[in-house]
CSV table of C-alpha atoms in Angstrom, one decimal:
chain,number,residue,atom,x,y,z
A,1279,UNK,CA,-11.4,29.5,-11.6
A,1280,UNK,CA,-8.6,28.8,-14.0
A,1281,UNK,CA,-9.4,29.0,-17.7
A,1282,UNK,CA,-9.7,25.7,-19.6
A,1283,UNK,CA,-6.1,26.2,-21.2
A,1284,UNK,CA,-4.5,26.8,-17.8
A,1285,UNK,CA,-6.2,23.5,-16.7
A,1286,UNK,CA,-4.8,21.9,-19.8
A,1287,UNK,CA,-1.7,23.0,-19.2
A,1288,UNK,CA,-1.4,21.8,-15.4
A,1289,UNK,CA,-2.8,18.6,-16.7
A,1290,UNK,CA,0.2,17.9,-19.4
A,1291,UNK,CA,2.9,19.2,-16.7
A,1292,UNK,CA,1.2,16.8,-14.5
A,1293,UNK,CA,1.6,14.1,-17.1
A,1294,UNK,CA,5.2,14.9,-17.6
A,1295,UNK,CA,5.8,14.3,-14.2
A,1296,UNK,CA,4.1,10.9,-14.3
A,1297,UNK,CA,6.0,10.0,-17.7
A,1298,UNK,CA,9.2,11.0,-15.6
A,1299,UNK,CA,8.3,8.3,-12.8
A,1300,UNK,CA,7.4,5.9,-15.3
A,1301,UNK,CA,10.4,5.7,-16.9
A,1302,UNK,CA,12.9,3.0,-16.1
A,1303,UNK,CA,15.4,3.6,-13.4
A,1304,UNK,CA,18.2,3.3,-15.8
A,1305,UNK,CA,18.7,2.9,-19.7
A,1306,UNK,CA,21.2,4.1,-22.0
A,1307,UNK,CA,21.0,6.8,-24.6
A,1308,UNK,CA,22.7,6.5,-27.8
A,1309,UNK,CA,22.7,8.0,-30.9
A,1310,UNK,CA,24.3,10.0,-33.6
A,1311,UNK,CA,23.1,13.2,-35.7
A,1312,UNK,CA,26.0,14.0,-38.0
A,1313,UNK,CA,29.1,14.7,-36.3
A,1314,UNK,CA,27.5,15.1,-32.9
A,1315,UNK,CA,26.8,11.5,-30.8
A,1316,UNK,CA,25.5,10.8,-27.4
A,1317,UNK,CA,26.4,7.9,-25.6
A,1318,UNK,CA,25.2,8.0,-22.0
A,1319,UNK,CA,23.0,6.5,-19.5
A,1320,UNK,CA,20.0,7.8,-18.0
A,1321,UNK,CA,19.7,7.4,-14.5
A,1322,UNK,CA,16.1,8.2,-12.5
A,1323,UNK,CA,16.8,8.6,-9.2
A,1324,UNK,CA,14.2,7.5,-6.6
A,1325,UNK,CA,11.8,10.0,-3.9
A,1326,UNK,CA,13.4,10.7,-0.5
A,1327,UNK,CA,11.3,13.5,1.1
A,1328,UNK,CA,12.0,14.4,4.7
A,1329,UNK,CA,9.7,16.8,6.4
A,1330,UNK,CA,10.1,16.8,10.3
A,1331,UNK,CA,9.1,13.4,11.7
A,1332,UNK,CA,7.5,12.5,8.1
A,1333,UNK,CA,9.7,10.7,5.9
A,1334,UNK,CA,8.4,9.2,2.3
A,1335,UNK,CA,10.9,7.2,0.5
A,1336,UNK,CA,10.5,5.2,-2.7
A,1337,UNK,CA,12.5,3.5,-5.3
A,1338,UNK,CA,9.9,4.1,-8.3
A,1339,UNK,CA,10.3,0.5,-9.4
A,1340,UNK,CA,7.3,-1.4,-10.2
A,1341,UNK,CA,6.9,-4.0,-7.5
A,1342,UNK,CA,6.0,-7.5,-8.9
A,1343,UNK,CA,4.3,-9.8,-7.0
A,1344,UNK,CA,4.8,-13.8,-6.4
A,1345,UNK,CA,3.4,-15.1,-9.9
A,1346,UNK,CA,5.6,-12.6,-11.7
A,1347,UNK,CA,8.7,-12.2,-9.7
A,1348,UNK,CA,8.7,-15.7,-8.5
A,1349,UNK,CA,9.6,-16.8,-4.9
A,1350,UNK,CA,8.1,-18.5,-2.0
A,1351,UNK,CA,4.4,-18.8,-0.9
A,1352,UNK,CA,4.1,-20.0,2.9
A,1353,UNK,CA,0.8,-20.5,4.7
A,1354,UNK,CA,0.9,-21.1,8.4
A,1355,UNK,CA,-2.1,-22.0,10.2
A,1356,UNK,CA,-2.2,-20.4,13.9
A,1357,UNK,CA,-3.1,-22.2,17.0
A,1358,UNK,CA,-5.5,-20.2,18.8
A,1359,UNK,CA,-6.8,-22.7,21.5
A,1360,UNK,CA,-4.9,-21.2,24.2
A,1361,UNK,CA,-6.3,-17.8,23.3
A,1362,UNK,CA,-9.5,-16.3,24.6
A,1363,UNK,CA,-12.1,-15.3,22.1
A,1364,UNK,CA,-12.4,-11.9,22.6
A,1365,UNK,CA,-8.5,-11.7,22.3
A,1366,UNK,CA,-8.2,-13.7,19.2
A,1367,UNK,CA,-8.0,-10.8,17.0
A,1368,UNK,CA,-5.4,-9.2,19.0
A,1369,UNK,CA,-3.6,-12.3,19.0
A,1370,UNK,CA,-3.7,-12.3,15.3
A,1371,UNK,CA,-2.8,-9.1,14.6
A,1372,UNK,CA,0.3,-9.4,16.9
A,1373,UNK,CA,1.4,-12.7,15.1
A,1374,UNK,CA,1.3,-10.8,11.7
A,1375,UNK,CA,3.5,-7.9,13.1
A,1376,UNK,CA,5.9,-10.5,14.3
A,1377,UNK,CA,6.2,-12.2,11.3
A,1378,UNK,CA,6.6,-8.9,9.1
A,1379,UNK,CA,9.4,-7.9,11.5
A,1380,UNK,CA,11.1,-11.7,10.9
A,1381,UNK,CA,10.6,-11.0,7.5
A,1382,UNK,CA,12.2,-7.7,7.0
A,1383,UNK,CA,15.5,-10.1,8.2
A,1384,UNK,CA,15.6,-11.4,4.7
A,1385,UNK,CA,15.7,-7.9,3.0
A,1386,UNK,CA,12.6,-8.8,0.8
A,1387,UNK,CA,10.8,-6.2,-1.1
A,1388,UNK,CA,7.5,-5.6,-0.4
A,1389,UNK,CA,6.6,-9.0,1.0
A,1390,UNK,CA,3.1,-9.8,1.3
A,1391,UNK,CA,1.6,-11.0,4.6
A,1392,UNK,CA,-2.2,-11.6,5.0
A,1393,UNK,CA,-4.3,-12.9,7.6
A,1394,UNK,CA,-7.2,-15.4,6.3
A,1395,UNK,CA,-9.9,-16.5,8.6
A,1396,UNK,CA,-12.5,-19.3,7.1
A,1397,UNK,CA,-14.4,-22.2,8.5
A,1398,UNK,CA,-12.5,-21.6,12.2
A,1399,UNK,CA,-9.2,-21.9,10.8
A,1400,UNK,CA,-6.7,-18.8,11.1
A,1401,UNK,CA,-3.9,-18.8,9.0
A,1402,UNK,CA,-1.2,-16.2,7.9
A,1403,UNK,CA,-0.4,-16.3,4.6
A,1404,UNK,CA,3.5,-15.2,3.4
A,1405,UNK,CA,4.2,-14.4,-0.1
A,1406,UNK,CA,8.4,-13.4,-0.2
A,1407,UNK,CA,9.0,-12.5,-4.0
A,1408,UNK,CA,12.8,-13.2,-5.2
A,1409,UNK,CA,13.1,-15.9,-1.7
A,1410,UNK,CA,13.9,-19.5,-3.8
A,1411,UNK,CA,15.0,-21.1,-0.8
A,1412,UNK,CA,11.8,-21.2,1.7
A,1413,UNK,CA,13.6,-23.8,4.0
A,1414,UNK,CA,15.4,-21.0,5.9
A,1415,UNK,CA,12.4,-18.6,5.8
A,1416,UNK,CA,10.0,-21.5,7.2
A,1417,UNK,CA,12.7,-21.8,10.3
A,1418,UNK,CA,12.9,-18.0,11.2
A,1419,UNK,CA,9.1,-17.2,10.7
A,1420,UNK,CA,7.8,-20.3,12.1
A,1421,UNK,CA,9.2,-19.6,15.4
A,1422,UNK,CA,6.7,-18.7,18.6
A,1423,UNK,CA,7.5,-14.6,19.6
A,1424,UNK,CA,9.6,-14.0,22.4
A,1425,UNK,CA,9.1,-11.1,24.4
A,1426,UNK,CA,11.5,-10.4,27.7
A,1427,UNK,CA,12.1,-7.2,29.7
A,1428,UNK,CA,15.7,-6.3,30.4
A,1429,UNK,CA,18.1,-4.2,32.4
A,1430,UNK,CA,21.2,-2.3,32.5
A,1431,UNK,CA,24.2,-4.8,33.2
A,1432,UNK,CA,25.6,-3.4,36.3
A,1433,UNK,CA,29.6,-3.7,35.2
A,1434,UNK,CA,28.6,-1.6,31.9
A,1435,UNK,CA,27.0,1.2,34.6
A,1436,UNK,CA,30.3,1.6,36.0
A,1437,UNK,CA,32.2,2.5,33.0
A,1438,UNK,CA,30.3,5.5,32.7
A,1439,UNK,CA,27.7,7.6,30.8
A,1440,UNK,CA,29.5,7.7,27.8
A,1441,UNK,CA,30.3,3.7,27.5
A,1442,UNK,CA,27.7,1.4,25.6
A,1443,UNK,CA,25.3,0.0,27.4
A,1444,UNK,CA,24.6,-3.8,27.2
A,1445,UNK,CA,21.3,-5.3,28.5
A,1446,UNK,CA,21.0,-8.3,30.3
A,1447,UNK,CA,17.6,-10.1,30.1
A,1448,UNK,CA,15.5,-10.6,33.6
A,1449,UNK,CA,12.8,-13.2,34.3
A,1450,UNK,CA,10.1,-10.8,33.7
A,1451,UNK,CA,8.8,-12.4,30.2
A,1452,UNK,CA,5.8,-12.2,28.0
A,1453,UNK,CA,4.0,-14.8,29.9
A,1454,UNK,CA,3.8,-12.2,32.6
A,1455,UNK,CA,2.5,-9.5,30.6
A,1456,UNK,CA,-1.6,-9.7,30.3
A,1457,UNK,CA,-2.2,-7.4,27.5
A,1458,UNK,CA,-0.6,-3.7,26.6
A,1459,UNK,CA,-3.4,-1.4,24.7
A,1460,UNK,CA,-3.1,2.2,23.6
A,1461,UNK,CA,-4.1,4.9,25.9
A,1462,UNK,CA,-4.0,8.8,26.1
A,1463,UNK,CA,-1.7,10.7,28.7
A,1464,UNK,CA,-3.9,12.2,31.6
A,1465,UNK,CA,-1.2,15.0,31.8
A,1466,UNK,CA,-0.2,15.8,28.1
A,1467,UNK,CA,-3.1,14.0,26.3
A,1468,UNK,CA,-0.8,12.3,23.9
A,1469,UNK,CA,-1.0,8.6,22.8
A,1470,UNK,CA,0.7,6.1,25.1
A,1471,UNK,CA,0.7,2.4,25.7
A,1472,UNK,CA,-0.5,1.1,28.9
A,1473,UNK,CA,0.5,-2.5,30.3
A,1474,UNK,CA,-1.1,-4.6,32.4
A,1475,UNK,CA,1.0,-7.4,34.0
A,1476,UNK,CA,-0.3,-10.7,35.6
A,1477,UNK,CA,-0.3,-10.9,39.6
A,1478,UNK,CA,3.1,-13.1,39.4
A,1479,UNK,CA,4.2,-10.6,36.7
A,1480,UNK,CA,3.2,-7.4,38.7
A,1481,UNK,CA,5.6,-8.6,41.8
A,1482,UNK,CA,8.4,-9.3,39.3
A,1483,UNK,CA,7.8,-5.8,37.7
A,1484,UNK,CA,7.7,-3.8,41.3
A,1485,UNK,CA,11.2,-5.6,41.9
A,1486,UNK,CA,12.3,-4.8,38.7
A,1487,UNK,CA,11.3,-0.9,38.5
A,1488,UNK,CA,12.5,-0.6,42.4
A,1489,UNK,CA,15.9,-1.9,41.5
A,1490,UNK,CA,16.3,0.3,38.1
A,1491,UNK,CA,14.8,3.8,38.9
A,1492,UNK,CA,16.3,6.2,36.9
A,1493,UNK,CA,17.5,3.8,34.4
A,1494,UNK,CA,16.3,2.7,31.2
A,1495,UNK,CA,14.3,-0.7,31.1
A,1496,UNK,CA,14.3,-2.2,27.7
A,1497,UNK,CA,11.7,-4.7,26.0
A,1498,UNK,CA,12.6,-7.0,23.8
A,1499,UNK,CA,11.1,-8.9,21.0
A,1500,UNK,CA,12.9,-11.6,19.5
A,1501,UNK,CA,16.0,-10.2,20.7
A,1502,UNK,CA,15.1,-6.6,19.0
A,1503,UNK,CA,14.5,-3.9,21.2
A,1504,UNK,CA,11.1,-2.4,21.0
A,1505,UNK,CA,10.9,0.1,23.3
A,1506,UNK,CA,13.6,1.6,26.3
A,1507,UNK,CA,11.5,3.7,28.6
A,1508,UNK,CA,13.1,5.6,31.6
A,1509,UNK,CA,11.9,4.5,34.9
A,1510,UNK,CA,10.9,7.4,36.8
A,1511,UNK,CA,9.6,5.4,40.0
A,1512,UNK,CA,9.1,2.0,41.8
A,1513,UNK,CA,5.8,0.7,39.9
A,1514,UNK,CA,3.6,-1.5,41.9
A,1515,UNK,CA,0.1,-2.9,41.3
A,1516,UNK,CA,0.6,-4.4,38.1
A,1517,UNK,CA,-0.3,-1.4,36.1
A,1518,UNK,CA,2.2,0.8,34.1
A,1519,UNK,CA,2.5,3.2,31.2
A,1520,UNK,CA,5.0,4.2,28.4
A,1521,UNK,CA,4.6,7.8,27.7
A,1522,UNK,CA,6.5,9.8,25.2
A,1523,UNK,CA,6.2,11.7,22.0
A,1524,UNK,CA,4.7,8.7,20.2
A,1525,UNK,CA,2.0,9.6,17.0
A,1526,UNK,CA,-1.1,7.3,17.7
A,1527,UNK,CA,0.4,5.1,14.8
A,1528,UNK,CA,3.3,4.6,17.1
A,1529,UNK,CA,1.6,3.8,19.8
A,1530,UNK,CA,-0.6,1.1,18.3
A,1531,UNK,CA,2.4,-0.6,16.7
A,1532,UNK,CA,4.3,-0.7,20.1
A,1533,UNK,CA,1.1,-2.3,21.7
A,1534,UNK,CA,0.7,-4.4,19.0
A,1535,UNK,CA,4.3,-5.8,19.4
A,1536,UNK,CA,4.4,-6.0,23.2
A,1537,UNK,CA,1.0,-8.3,22.4
A,1538,UNK,CA,2.9,-10.6,20.1
A,1539,UNK,CA,4.6,-11.5,23.2
A,1540,UNK,CA,2.0,-11.4,25.7
A,1541,UNK,CA,-0.2,-13.5,23.6
A,1542,UNK,CA,1.9,-16.3,21.9
A,1543,UNK,CA,0.7,-18.0,19.1
A,1544,UNK,CA,2.4,-21.2,18.1
A,1545,UNK,CA,2.2,-21.9,14.5
A,1546,UNK,CA,2.7,-24.4,12.2
A,1547,UNK,CA,3.6,-24.6,8.2
A,1548,UNK,CA,0.8,-26.3,6.3
A,1549,UNK,CA,1.3,-25.3,2.7
A,1550,UNK,CA,5.0,-24.3,1.3
A,1551,UNK,CA,5.2,-23.6,-2.6
A,1552,UNK,CA,7.9,-22.4,-4.7
A,1553,UNK,CA,7.0,-20.2,-8.1
A,1554,UNK,CA,9.8,-19.7,-10.7
A,1555,UNK,CA,10.5,-16.7,-12.0
A,1556,UNK,CA,10.8,-17.9,-15.9
A,1557,UNK,CA,6.8,-18.0,-15.7
A,1558,UNK,CA,6.8,-14.2,-14.5
A,1559,UNK,CA,8.7,-13.2,-17.2
A,1560,UNK,CA,6.6,-15.0,-19.6
A,1561,UNK,CA,3.7,-13.6,-18.2
A,1562,UNK,CA,5.0,-10.2,-18.4
A,1563,UNK,CA,5.8,-10.0,-22.0
A,1564,UNK,CA,2.2,-11.6,-23.0
A,1565,UNK,CA,0.8,-9.1,-20.6
A,1566,UNK,CA,2.6,-6.3,-22.2
A,1567,UNK,CA,1.5,-7.3,-25.7
A,1568,UNK,CA,-2.1,-7.9,-24.6
A,1569,UNK,CA,-2.3,-4.3,-23.0
A,1570,UNK,CA,-0.8,-2.7,-26.3
A,1571,UNK,CA,-3.2,-4.9,-28.6
A,1572,UNK,CA,-6.0,-3.8,-26.3
A,1573,UNK,CA,-4.8,0.0,-26.4
A,1574,UNK,CA,-4.4,-0.3,-30.0
A,1575,UNK,CA,-7.9,-1.9,-30.3
A,1576,UNK,CA,-10.0,0.8,-28.2
A,1577,UNK,CA,-8.2,3.8,-30.0
A,1578,UNK,CA,-9.3,2.6,-33.2
A,1579,UNK,CA,-12.6,1.8,-32.4
A,1580,UNK,CA,-13.0,5.5,-30.8
A,1581,UNK,CA,-11.8,7.2,-33.9
A,1582,UNK,CA,-13.7,5.2,-36.4
A,1583,UNK,CA,-16.8,5.5,-34.1
A,1584,UNK,CA,-16.6,9.5,-32.9
A,1585,UNK,CA,-13.7,10.8,-35.3
A,1586,UNK,CA,-11.7,13.5,-34.0
A,1587,UNK,CA,-13.7,13.3,-30.8
A,1588,UNK,CA,-12.3,9.7,-30.6
A,1589,UNK,CA,-8.9,11.0,-31.0
A,1590,UNK,CA,-9.1,13.4,-28.0
A,1591,UNK,CA,-10.7,10.3,-25.8
A,1592,UNK,CA,-7.6,8.6,-26.9
A,1593,UNK,CA,-5.4,11.2,-25.8
A,1594,UNK,CA,-7.1,11.1,-22.5
A,1595,UNK,CA,-6.7,7.4,-22.6
A,1596,UNK,CA,-2.7,7.9,-22.7
A,1597,UNK,CA,-2.9,10.2,-20.1
A,1598,UNK,CA,-4.9,7.7,-18.0
A,1599,UNK,CA,-2.3,5.0,-18.8
A,1600,UNK,CA,0.5,7.3,-17.6
A,1601,UNK,CA,-0.9,8.3,-14.1
A,1602,UNK,CA,-2.0,4.7,-13.5
A,1603,UNK,CA,1.7,3.5,-13.9
A,1604,UNK,CA,3.0,6.5,-11.6
A,1605,UNK,CA,0.7,5.4,-8.9
A,1606,UNK,CA,1.4,1.9,-9.2
A,1607,UNK,CA,5.1,3.1,-8.7
A,1608,UNK,CA,4.5,5.5,-6.0
A,1609,UNK,CA,2.0,3.8,-3.8
A,1610,UNK,CA,3.4,1.0,-4.6
A,1611,UNK,CA,1.1,-1.7,-6.0
A,1612,UNK,CA,2.1,-5.0,-5.8
A,1613,UNK,CA,1.4,-5.9,-9.6
A,1614,UNK,CA,0.3,-9.8,-10.0
A,1615,UNK,CA,-1.4,-11.2,-13.3
A,1616,UNK,CA,-4.5,-10.5,-11.8
A,1617,UNK,CA,-3.6,-6.9,-11.1
A,1618,UNK,CA,-3.0,-6.7,-14.6
A,1619,UNK,CA,-5.8,-8.3,-15.6
A,1620,UNK,CA,-7.6,-5.5,-13.6
A,1621,UNK,CA,-5.8,-2.5,-15.3
A,1622,UNK,CA,-6.4,-4.0,-18.7
A,1623,UNK,CA,-10.0,-4.3,-17.5
A,1624,UNK,CA,-9.8,-0.6,-16.7
A,1625,UNK,CA,-8.1,0.6,-19.9
A,1626,UNK,CA,-11.6,-0.7,-22.0
A,1627,UNK,CA,-13.7,1.0,-19.3
A,1628,UNK,CA,-12.2,4.2,-19.2
A,1629,UNK,CA,-14.0,5.5,-22.4
A,1630,UNK,CA,-16.9,4.3,-21.2
A,1631,UNK,CA,-17.6,7.9,-20.1
A,1632,UNK,CA,-16.3,9.3,-23.1
A,1633,UNK,CA,-18.9,7.1,-25.2
A,1634,UNK,CA,-21.8,7.9,-23.0
A,1635,UNK,CA,-21.1,11.7,-23.5
A,1636,UNK,CA,-20.5,11.4,-27.5
A,1637,UNK,CA,-23.7,9.4,-27.9
A,1638,UNK,CA,-25.3,12.3,-26.0
A,1639,UNK,CA,-23.7,14.8,-28.1
A,1640,UNK,CA,-25.0,13.1,-31.3
A,1641,UNK,CA,-28.3,14.0,-29.9
A,1642,UNK,CA,-27.6,17.2,-28.8
A,1643,UNK,CA,-25.8,18.5,-31.6
A,1644,UNK,CA,-28.5,19.0,-34.1
A,1645,UNK,CA,-30.4,21.3,-31.6
A,1646,UNK,CA,-27.7,23.4,-30.3
A,1647,UNK,CA,-24.4,24.9,-31.2
A,1648,UNK,CA,-21.1,23.0,-31.2
A,1649,UNK,CA,-19.6,24.4,-27.5
A,1650,UNK,CA,-23.4,24.3,-26.1
A,1651,UNK,CA,-23.9,21.0,-27.3
A,1652,UNK,CA,-20.8,19.4,-25.6
A,1653,UNK,CA,-21.4,21.1,-22.3
A,1654,UNK,CA,-24.7,19.8,-21.8
A,1655,UNK,CA,-23.7,16.6,-23.1
A,1656,UNK,CA,-21.2,16.3,-20.5
A,1657,UNK,CA,-23.5,17.5,-17.7
A,1658,UNK,CA,-26.2,14.9,-18.9
A,1659,UNK,CA,-24.1,12.1,-19.1
A,1660,UNK,CA,-22.5,12.8,-15.5
A,1661,UNK,CA,-25.1,10.9,-13.8
A,1662,UNK,CA,-25.2,7.7,-15.5
A,1663,UNK,CA,-21.5,7.7,-15.5
A,1664,UNK,CA,-21.5,8.5,-11.9
A,1665,UNK,CA,-23.7,5.6,-11.0
A,1666,UNK,CA,-22.2,2.8,-13.5
A,1667,UNK,CA,-18.8,3.8,-11.7
A,1668,UNK,CA,-20.2,3.7,-8.3
A,1669,UNK,CA,-21.2,0.4,-9.0
A,1670,UNK,CA,-18.0,-1.1,-10.4
A,1671,UNK,CA,-16.3,0.5,-7.2
A,1672,UNK,CA,-18.7,-1.0,-4.9
A,1673,UNK,CA,-17.7,-4.6,-6.3
A,1674,UNK,CA,-14.4,-3.8,-6.4
A,1675,UNK,CA,-14.7,-2.8,-2.2
A,1676,UNK,CA,-16.2,-6.2,-1.7
A,1677,UNK,CA,-13.4,-8.1,-3.7
A,1678,UNK,CA,-10.6,-6.5,-2.0
A,1679,UNK,CA,-12.3,-6.6,1.5
A,1680,UNK,CA,-9.9,-3.7,2.9
A,1681,UNK,CA,-11.0,-4.5,6.5
A,1682,UNK,CA,-10.6,-8.0,6.5
A,1683,UNK,CA,-14.3,-8.9,7.2
A,1684,UNK,CA,-14.5,-12.5,8.3
A,1685,UNK,CA,-17.6,-13.1,6.1
A,1686,UNK,CA,-15.8,-12.3,2.9
A,1687,UNK,CA,-12.9,-14.9,1.6
A,1688,UNK,CA,-9.8,-12.5,1.2
A,1689,UNK,CA,-7.5,-13.6,-1.6
A,1690,UNK,CA,-4.1,-11.9,-2.6
A,1691,UNK,CA,-5.0,-12.4,-6.2
A,1692,UNK,CA,-8.4,-11.2,-6.3
A,1693,UNK,CA,-7.6,-8.2,-3.8
A,1694,UNK,CA,-4.6,-7.3,-6.4
A,1695,UNK,CA,-7.3,-7.6,-9.4
A,1696,UNK,CA,-9.9,-5.0,-7.1
A,1697,UNK,CA,-7.1,-2.8,-6.3
A,1698,UNK,CA,-6.1,-2.0,-9.8
A,1699,UNK,CA,-9.6,-2.0,-11.1
A,1700,UNK,CA,-10.8,0.4,-8.2
A,1701,UNK,CA,-7.9,2.7,-9.1
A,1702,UNK,CA,-8.4,2.6,-13.1
A,1703,UNK,CA,-12.4,3.6,-12.5
A,1704,UNK,CA,-11.4,6.4,-10.3
A,1705,UNK,CA,-9.1,7.7,-12.7
A,1706,UNK,CA,-10.9,6.8,-15.6
A,1707,UNK,CA,-13.5,9.5,-14.1
A,1708,UNK,CA,-10.9,12.1,-14.0
A,1709,UNK,CA,-9.2,11.5,-17.4
A,1710,UNK,CA,-13.1,11.0,-19.0
A,1711,UNK,CA,-14.5,14.1,-17.5
A,1712,UNK,CA,-12.1,16.5,-16.4
A,1713,UNK,CA,-9.4,15.9,-18.9
A,1714,UNK,CA,-11.4,15.3,-22.0
A,1715,UNK,CA,-13.7,18.1,-21.1
A,1716,UNK,CA,-10.9,20.9,-20.8
A,1717,UNK,CA,-9.4,19.3,-23.9
A,1718,UNK,CA,-12.2,19.8,-25.9
A,1719,UNK,CA,-13.1,23.5,-24.6
A,1720,UNK,CA,-9.7,24.7,-25.4
A,1721,UNK,CA,-10.1,22.9,-29.4
A,1722,UNK,CA,-13.3,23.6,-29.9
A,1723,UNK,CA,-14.3,27.0,-31.2
A,1724,UNK,CA,-17.8,27.9,-31.1
A,1725,UNK,CA,-19.3,28.7,-34.4
A,1726,UNK,CA,-21.6,31.9,-34.8
A,1727,UNK,CA,-25.0,30.9,-35.8
């Protein structure tokens, strides 16, 4: 077990890292001290971690939602009348995947795409920050997904192995594919994707594999290659398996993409709204001012009520804010007005645990030495702090509805509020208990009785 001083040093180093992440990506540094002057521009890079097949990249800029950055809000209603009830959930997931792929063509930073099922209506809500002309987005997103199998063009084969291999489309399409699902290869045990064709599709697939043994068989979704497996032998019976060095997530994603073409879902635009960026700038300015005023009021209240103990709690509150902002940038959390409201609420709640502890300390102090009174106060206040925060986290979980349960209404703004509130409550337990406690352990010297 490390000493409290070591823990405090680790906490401060961690806080400094968070403060570095919190800095703007670029800002000028100008100052003069006597004959010495500095006129430079600070540039903070992003995160770019590559470890084997794992890669993690972040620009470390705050991501604002539609209400703050401005952009387009589109709502599409899915026509599931031709889909079997047991396949509707899969079809909707596949439709969402297709729309995400199409949205990527716009180069939109952090688009928000959600499925909303309510009163027997299934809708896809698309929010595109920064896209002011929704007409182009609507025309591209609103198309039905097109899945088609291809094969290597004969004339390209004749040019040799090093030439580029253009592909041609075949008559085997998504209409011939019943469904795709994730399975585990019986030989290697690795995740794979199983394909099941209709009777007509089975005949086409058998003929296609027969003439392409030893060649790639590309599968296109909206003219983009989803997979290009190598045909090892002629495949009859209408069932096939795509094997490879897939992770489970990669296999799931491929199955969803293939199902997007196998279960084509027509969509129609039912709502279109453009949000101006001017409203966003004004809202951000007011939110920052409200946050600073709120922070000052909390610090003032804690100091007036608990003196030097309140200052320690305020220092923990500063660490709380630094870590919160860093998490928002790394995750990233899309900040909306309700999301900022959730953060501001969590700032006030971050000192709740300290208030409970310090009130308990007032009761314990007359009967015990200073250090022992603090330790006992932290220990006995923990049950109340834990139960109160679990209740808030449960409420945030219901509001966020992370599993998209149908009996709960899912709203993007409400979800943003719930996410920032839950993050704030979880962090407040860390700063209120761990940070405050170790700061006090270091600063308090027990007076010998």
